[in-house]
PDB file of C-alpha atoms in Angstrom:
ATOM      1  CA  MET B  90     182.948 -50.428  11.280  1.00  0.00           C
ATOM      2  CA  ALA B  91     179.798 -50.742   9.199  1.00  0.00           C
ATOM      3  CA  GLY B  92     178.418 -54.225   8.528  1.00  0.00           C
ATOM      4  CA  GLU B  93     178.734 -53.703   4.767  1.00  0.00           C
ATOM      5  CA  GLU B  94     182.413 -52.794   5.159  1.00  0.00           C
ATOM      6  CA  GLU B  95     183.046 -55.847   7.344  1.00  0.00           C
ATOM      7  CA  ASN B  96     181.697 -58.190   4.675  1.00  0.00           C
ATOM      8  CA  SER B  97     183.570 -56.595   1.776  1.00  0.00           C
ATOM      9  CA  GLU B  98     186.632 -58.179   0.226  1.00  0.00           C
ATOM     10  CA  PHE B  99     189.747 -58.402   2.386  1.00  0.00           C
ATOM     11  CA  TYR B 100     193.244 -59.639   1.599  1.00  0.00           C
ATOM     12  CA  LEU B 101     196.625 -58.856   3.139  1.00  0.00           C
ATOM     13  CA  ARG B 102     200.109 -60.099   2.269  1.00  0.00           C
ATOM     14  CA  TYR B 103     203.390 -59.053   3.880  1.00  0.00           C
ATOM     15  CA  TYR B 104     206.876 -60.194   2.902  1.00  0.00           C
ATOM     16  CA  VAL B 105     210.306 -59.206   4.180  1.00  0.00           C
ATOM     17  CA  GLY B 106     213.451 -60.949   3.079  1.00  0.00           C
ATOM     18  CA  HIS B 107     216.876 -60.969   1.521  1.00  0.00           C
ATOM     19  CA  LYS B 108     219.310 -63.281  -0.223  1.00  0.00           C
ATOM     20  CA  GLY B 109     222.657 -63.500   1.508  1.00  0.00           C
ATOM     21  CA  LYS B 110     225.221 -65.707   3.162  1.00  0.00           C
ATOM     22  CA  PHE B 111     222.578 -68.170   4.374  1.00  0.00           C
ATOM     23  CA  GLY B 112     220.489 -68.205   1.166  1.00  0.00           C
ATOM     24  CA  HIS B 113     216.986 -66.774   0.814  1.00  0.00           C
ATOM     25  CA  GLU B 114     215.796 -65.824   4.296  1.00  0.00           C
ATOM     26  CA  PHE B 115     212.324 -64.381   4.672  1.00  0.00           C
ATOM     27  CA  LEU B 116     209.177 -63.898   6.710  1.00  0.00           C
ATOM     28  CA  GLU B 117     205.849 -63.898   4.924  1.00  0.00           C
ATOM     29  CA  PHE B 118     202.234 -63.965   6.014  1.00  0.00           C
ATOM     30  CA  GLU B 119     198.940 -63.664   4.237  1.00  0.00           C
ATOM     31  CA  PHE B 120     195.299 -63.269   5.268  1.00  0.00           C
ATOM     32  CA  ARG B 121     193.203 -64.734   2.461  1.00  0.00           C
ATOM     33  CA  PRO B 122     189.566 -63.884   1.643  1.00  0.00           C
ATOM     34  CA  ASP B 123     188.428 -67.345   2.839  1.00  0.00           C
ATOM     35  CA  GLY B 124     189.773 -66.640   6.363  1.00  0.00           C
ATOM     36  CA  LYS B 125     192.974 -68.637   5.994  1.00  0.00           C
ATOM     37  CA  LEU B 126     196.108 -67.197   7.584  1.00  0.00           C
ATOM     38  CA  ARG B 127     199.267 -68.501   5.923  1.00  0.00           C
ATOM     39  CA  TYR B 128     202.634 -67.983   7.618  1.00  0.00           C
ATOM     40  CA  ALA B 129     206.160 -68.861   6.501  1.00  0.00           C
ATOM     41  CA  ASN B 130     209.476 -68.091   8.163  1.00  0.00           C
ATOM     42  CA  ASN B 131     212.694 -69.244   6.513  1.00  0.00           C
ATOM     43  CA  SER B 132     215.964 -68.735   8.327  1.00  0.00           C
ATOM     44  CA  ASN B 133     218.844 -70.868   7.143  1.00  0.00           C
ATOM     45  CA  TYR B 134     221.016 -69.734  10.044  1.00  0.00           C
ATOM     46  CA  LYS B 135     222.564 -72.818  11.670  1.00  0.00           C
ATOM     47  CA  ASN B 136     220.653 -74.972   9.162  1.00  0.00           C
ATOM     48  CA  ASP B 137     217.212 -73.997  10.469  1.00  0.00           C
ATOM     49  CA  THR B 138     214.355 -75.284   8.344  1.00  0.00           C
ATOM     50  CA  ILE B 139     211.430 -73.330   6.997  1.00  0.00           C
ATOM     51  CA  ILE B 140     208.471 -72.953   9.346  1.00  0.00           C
ATOM     52  CA  ARG B 141     205.080 -73.016   7.635  1.00  0.00           C
ATOM     53  CA  LYS B 142     201.741 -72.726   9.375  1.00  0.00           C
ATOM     54  CA  GLU B 143     198.232 -72.348   8.054  1.00  0.00           C
ATOM     55  CA  VAL B 144     195.189 -71.674  10.204  1.00  0.00           C
ATOM     56  CA  TYR B 145     191.675 -70.456   9.632  1.00  0.00           C
ATOM     57  CA  VAL B 146     190.831 -67.377  11.667  1.00  0.00           C
ATOM     58  CA  THR B 147     187.459 -66.233  12.924  1.00  0.00           C
ATOM     59  CA  PRO B 148     185.603 -63.206  11.536  1.00  0.00           C
ATOM     60  CA  ALA B 149     186.489 -61.398  14.795  1.00  0.00           C
ATOM     61  CA  VAL B 150     190.195 -61.810  14.030  1.00  0.00           C
ATOM     62  CA  VAL B 151     189.690 -60.515  10.482  1.00  0.00           C
ATOM     63  CA  ARG B 152     187.750 -57.522  11.887  1.00  0.00           C
ATOM     64  CA  GLU B 153     190.645 -56.773  14.232  1.00  0.00           C
ATOM     65  CA  CYS B 154     193.145 -56.956  11.382  1.00  0.00           C
ATOM     66  CA  ARG B 155     190.966 -54.614   9.301  1.00  0.00           C
ATOM     67  CA  ARG B 156     190.712 -52.226  12.259  1.00  0.00           C
ATOM     68  CA  ILE B 157     194.501 -52.143  12.675  1.00  0.00           C
ATOM     69  CA  ILE B 158     194.908 -51.309   8.989  1.00  0.00           C
ATOM     70  CA  SER B 159     192.122 -48.695   8.955  1.00  0.00           C
ATOM     71  CA  GLU B 160     193.399 -46.900  12.041  1.00  0.00           C
ATOM     72  CA  SER B 161     196.923 -46.754  10.626  1.00  0.00           C
ATOM     73  CA  GLU B 162     195.650 -44.795   7.600  1.00  0.00           C
ATOM     74  CA  ILE B 163     198.173 -46.643   5.406  1.00  0.00           C
ATOM     75  CA  LEU B 164     195.689 -46.664   2.515  1.00  0.00           C
ATOM     76  CA  LYS B 165     196.297 -42.902   2.144  1.00  0.00           C
ATOM     77  CA  GLU B 166     200.050 -43.404   1.651  1.00  0.00           C
ATOM     78  CA  ASP B 167     202.228 -43.809  -1.431  1.00  0.00           C
ATOM     79  CA  ASP B 168     205.628 -45.512  -1.662  1.00  0.00           C
ATOM     80  CA  VAL B 169     207.039 -43.308  -4.463  1.00  0.00           C
ATOM     81  CA  ASN B 170     209.525 -41.588  -2.114  1.00  0.00           C
ATOM     82  CA  TRP B 171     210.386 -44.641  -0.041  1.00  0.00           C
ATOM     83  CA  PRO B 172     213.803 -46.334  -0.299  1.00  0.00           C
ATOM     84  CA  GLU B 173     214.065 -48.864  -3.131  1.00  0.00           C
ATOM     85  CA  PRO B 174     214.792 -52.500  -2.218  1.00  0.00           C
ATOM     86  CA  ASP B 175     218.530 -53.149  -2.093  1.00  0.00           C
ATOM     87  CA  ARG B 176     221.059 -55.835  -1.134  1.00  0.00           C
ATOM     88  CA  VAL B 177     219.997 -55.474   2.522  1.00  0.00           C
ATOM     89  CA  GLY B 178     216.524 -56.686   1.604  1.00  0.00           C
ATOM     90  CA  ARG B 179     213.032 -55.816   0.568  1.00  0.00           C
ATOM     91  CA  GLN B 180     209.590 -55.486   2.115  1.00  0.00           C
ATOM     92  CA  GLU B 181     206.281 -55.863   0.326  1.00  0.00           C
ATOM     93  CA  LEU B 182     202.825 -55.107   1.674  1.00  0.00           C
ATOM     94  CA  GLU B 183     199.667 -55.690  -0.332  1.00  0.00           C
ATOM     95  CA  ILE B 184     196.223 -54.845   1.016  1.00  0.00           C
ATOM     96  CA  VAL B 185     192.759 -55.225  -0.473  1.00  0.00           C
ATOM     97  CA  MET B 186     189.956 -53.734   1.623  1.00  0.00           C
ATOM     98  CA  GLY B 187     186.645 -53.304  -0.134  1.00  0.00           C
ATOM     99  CA  ASN B 188     187.227 -51.269  -3.290  1.00  0.00           C
ATOM    100  CA  GLU B 189     190.754 -50.243  -2.311  1.00  0.00           C
ATOM    101  CA  HIS B 190     193.818 -52.186  -3.450  1.00  0.00           C
ATOM    102  CA  ILE B 191     197.290 -50.935  -2.621  1.00  0.00           C
ATOM    103  CA  SER B 192     200.789 -52.392  -2.839  1.00  0.00           C
ATOM    104  CA  PHE B 193     203.968 -51.074  -1.249  1.00  0.00           C
ATOM    105  CA  THR B 194     207.570 -52.091  -1.899  1.00  0.00           C
ATOM    106  CA  THR B 195     210.541 -50.718  -0.002  1.00  0.00           C
ATOM    107  CA  SER B 196     213.876 -51.739   1.460  1.00  0.00           C
ATOM    108  CA  LYS B 197     214.231 -53.462   4.823  1.00  0.00           C
ATOM    109  CA  ILE B 198     213.939 -50.920   7.614  1.00  0.00           C
ATOM    110  CA  GLY B 199     216.349 -51.523  10.470  1.00  0.00           C
ATOM    111  CA  SER B 200     215.128 -48.809  12.827  1.00  0.00           C
ATOM    112  CA  LEU B 201     213.380 -45.462  13.086  1.00  0.00           C
ATOM    113  CA  VAL B 202     216.681 -43.822  12.089  1.00  0.00           C
ATOM    114  CA  ASP B 203     216.173 -45.316   8.609  1.00  0.00           C
ATOM    115  CA  VAL B 204     212.627 -43.936   8.597  1.00  0.00           C
ATOM    116  CA  GLN B 205     213.660 -40.413   9.633  1.00  0.00           C
ATOM    117  CA  SER B 206     216.406 -40.227   7.005  1.00  0.00           C
ATOM    118  CA  SER B 207     214.041 -41.132   4.143  1.00  0.00           C
ATOM    119  CA  LYS B 208     212.437 -38.719   1.651  1.00  0.00           C
ATOM    120  CA  ASP B 209     208.996 -39.456   3.174  1.00  0.00           C
ATOM    121  CA  PRO B 210     209.515 -39.939   6.923  1.00  0.00           C
ATOM    122  CA  GLU B 211     205.822 -39.501   7.804  1.00  0.00           C
ATOM    123  CA  GLY B 212     204.550 -42.070   5.303  1.00  0.00           C
ATOM    124  CA  LEU B 213     207.339 -44.525   6.034  1.00  0.00           C
ATOM    125  CA  ARG B 214     206.714 -44.134   9.783  1.00  0.00           C
ATOM    126  CA  ILE B 215     203.073 -45.167   9.246  1.00  0.00           C
ATOM    127  CA  PHE B 216     204.254 -48.182   7.241  1.00  0.00           C
ATOM    128  CA  TYR B 217     206.904 -49.070   9.854  1.00  0.00           C
ATOM    129  CA  TYR B 218     204.466 -49.050  12.789  1.00  0.00           C
ATOM    130  CA  LEU B 219     201.745 -50.852  10.851  1.00  0.00           C
ATOM    131  CA  VAL B 220     204.195 -53.628   9.979  1.00  0.00           C
ATOM    132  CA  GLN B 221     205.222 -53.891  13.655  1.00  0.00           C
ATOM    133  CA  ASP B 222     201.554 -54.140  14.678  1.00  0.00           C
ATOM    134  CA  LEU B 223     200.760 -56.738  12.012  1.00  0.00           C
ATOM    135  CA  LYS B 224     203.796 -58.869  12.882  1.00  0.00           C
ATOM    136  CA  CYS B 225     202.881 -58.811  16.553  1.00  0.00           C
ATOM    137  CA  PHE B 226     199.278 -59.710  15.729  1.00  0.00           C
ATOM    138  CA  VAL B 227     200.278 -62.603  13.462  1.00  0.00           C
ATOM    139  CA  PHE B 228     202.924 -63.907  15.887  1.00  0.00           C
ATOM    140  CA  SER B 229     200.269 -63.914  18.630  1.00  0.00           C
ATOM    141  CA  LEU B 230     197.865 -65.857  16.434  1.00  0.00           C
ATOM    142  CA  ILE B 231     200.483 -68.337  15.254  1.00  0.00           C
ATOM    143  CA  SER B 232     201.925 -68.921  18.729  1.00  0.00           C
ATOM    144  CA  SER B 233     198.432 -69.453  20.156  1.00  0.00           C
ATOM    145  CA  THR B 234     197.940 -72.333  17.707  1.00  0.00           C
ATOM    146  CA  SER B 235     200.857 -74.351  19.022  1.00  0.00           C
ATOM    147  CA  ARG B 236     199.807 -77.577  20.704  1.00  0.00           C
ATOM    148  CA  SER B 237     201.106 -76.710  24.151  1.00  0.00           C
ATOM    149  CA  SER B 238     199.474 -73.258  24.108  1.00  0.00           C
ATOM    150  CA  LEU B 239     196.140 -74.681  22.974  1.00  0.00           C
ATOM    151  CA  TYR B 240     196.291 -77.520  25.495  1.00  0.00           C
ATOM    152  CA  LYS B 241     196.997 -75.153  28.389  1.00  0.00           C
ATOM    153  CA  MET B 242     194.261 -72.781  27.225  1.00  0.00           C
ATOM    154  CA  GLN B 243     191.752 -75.626  26.812  1.00  0.00           C
ATOM    155  CA  GLN B 244     192.532 -77.015  30.253  1.00  0.00           C
ATOM    156  CA  SER B 245     192.036 -73.647  31.910  1.00  0.00           C
ATOM    157  CA  ILE B 246     188.770 -72.808  30.136  1.00  0.00           C
ATOM    158  CA  LYS B 247     187.299 -76.232  29.283  1.00  0.00           C
ATOM    159  CA  CYS B 248     184.308 -75.755  31.552  1.00  0.00           C
ATOM    160  CA  LEU B 249     183.163 -72.570  29.808  1.00  0.00           C
ATOM    161  CA  PRO B 250     180.221 -72.518  27.380  1.00  0.00           C
ATOM    162  CA  ASP B 251     181.245 -72.402  23.692  1.00  0.00           C
ATOM    163  CA  LYS B 252     180.356 -68.747  23.147  1.00  0.00           C
ATOM    164  CA  LEU B 253     182.293 -67.639  26.230  1.00  0.00           C
ATOM    165  CA  HIS B 254     185.149 -69.992  25.291  1.00  0.00           C
ATOM    166  CA  SER B 255     185.497 -68.220  21.897  1.00  0.00           C
ATOM    167  CA  TRP B 256     185.466 -64.838  23.594  1.00  0.00           C
ATOM    168  CA  VAL B 257     188.198 -65.873  26.053  1.00  0.00           C
ATOM    169  CA  VAL B 258     190.414 -67.156  23.218  1.00  0.00           C
ATOM    170  CA  TYR B 259     189.862 -63.923  21.262  1.00  0.00           C
ATOM    171  CA  PHE B 260     190.512 -61.826  24.381  1.00  0.00           C
ATOM    172  CA  SER B 261     193.776 -63.637  25.128  1.00  0.00           C
ATOM    173  CA  ILE B 262     194.978 -62.976  21.575  1.00  0.00           C
ATOM    174  CA  GLU B 263     193.927 -59.318  21.818  1.00  0.00           C
ATOM    175  CA  LEU B 264     195.653 -58.953  25.196  1.00  0.00           C
ATOM    176  CA  THR B 265     198.858 -60.499  23.850  1.00  0.00           C
ATOM    177  CA  PHE B 266     198.723 -58.119  20.898  1.00  0.00           C
ATOM    178  CA  LEU B 267     198.270 -55.071  23.121  1.00  0.00           C
ATOM    179  CA  LEU B 268     201.093 -56.107  25.435  1.00  0.00           C
ATOM    180  CA  CYS B 269     203.658 -56.391  22.655  1.00  0.00           C
ATOM    181  CA  ARG B 270     202.528 -53.335  20.683  1.00  0.00           C
ATOM    182  CA  PRO B 271     205.126 -50.526  20.677  1.00  0.00           C
ATOM    183  CA  ASN B 272     204.107 -47.090  21.917  1.00  0.00           C
ATOM    184  CA  HIS B 273     203.576 -44.703  19.032  1.00  0.00           C
TER     185      HIS B 273
END
């Protein structure tokens, strides 16, 4: 990726949710231009409370997120023929990369069967896999910020120089992402 492209504007927001028996349940995450990753997960099942986390990510993490989006080719897609949000739920994806700004809205997708039966299976398949990749990436980042994960990681790499320490943390996140990525 060119240096100019790397430094251009970047924003991503994903939301999936529905209103049902347990109230408004949703998952939402956002990469902001200042490097802040915001995450919220609200499941009222068995009186669970909302989980909110905010972390600042490194430029390397933002580059990886941009790469995932670029390689998916989602910016070439259009949601005109995708299923409309319904009582089952809705998904929203908004991306700003450089001069491109795109927003998608569709229903919740339960499986690839839903994708194949749509009016635009190819475009919806790209969306479906991108969302899976982004969720996995964000879950890896969020779980790596938990106190026990950070403590264990710090203990195992505390003797490393700072530059190598950053690389090891980034590598562990990348490895986690690759391990949970579906084959497609």
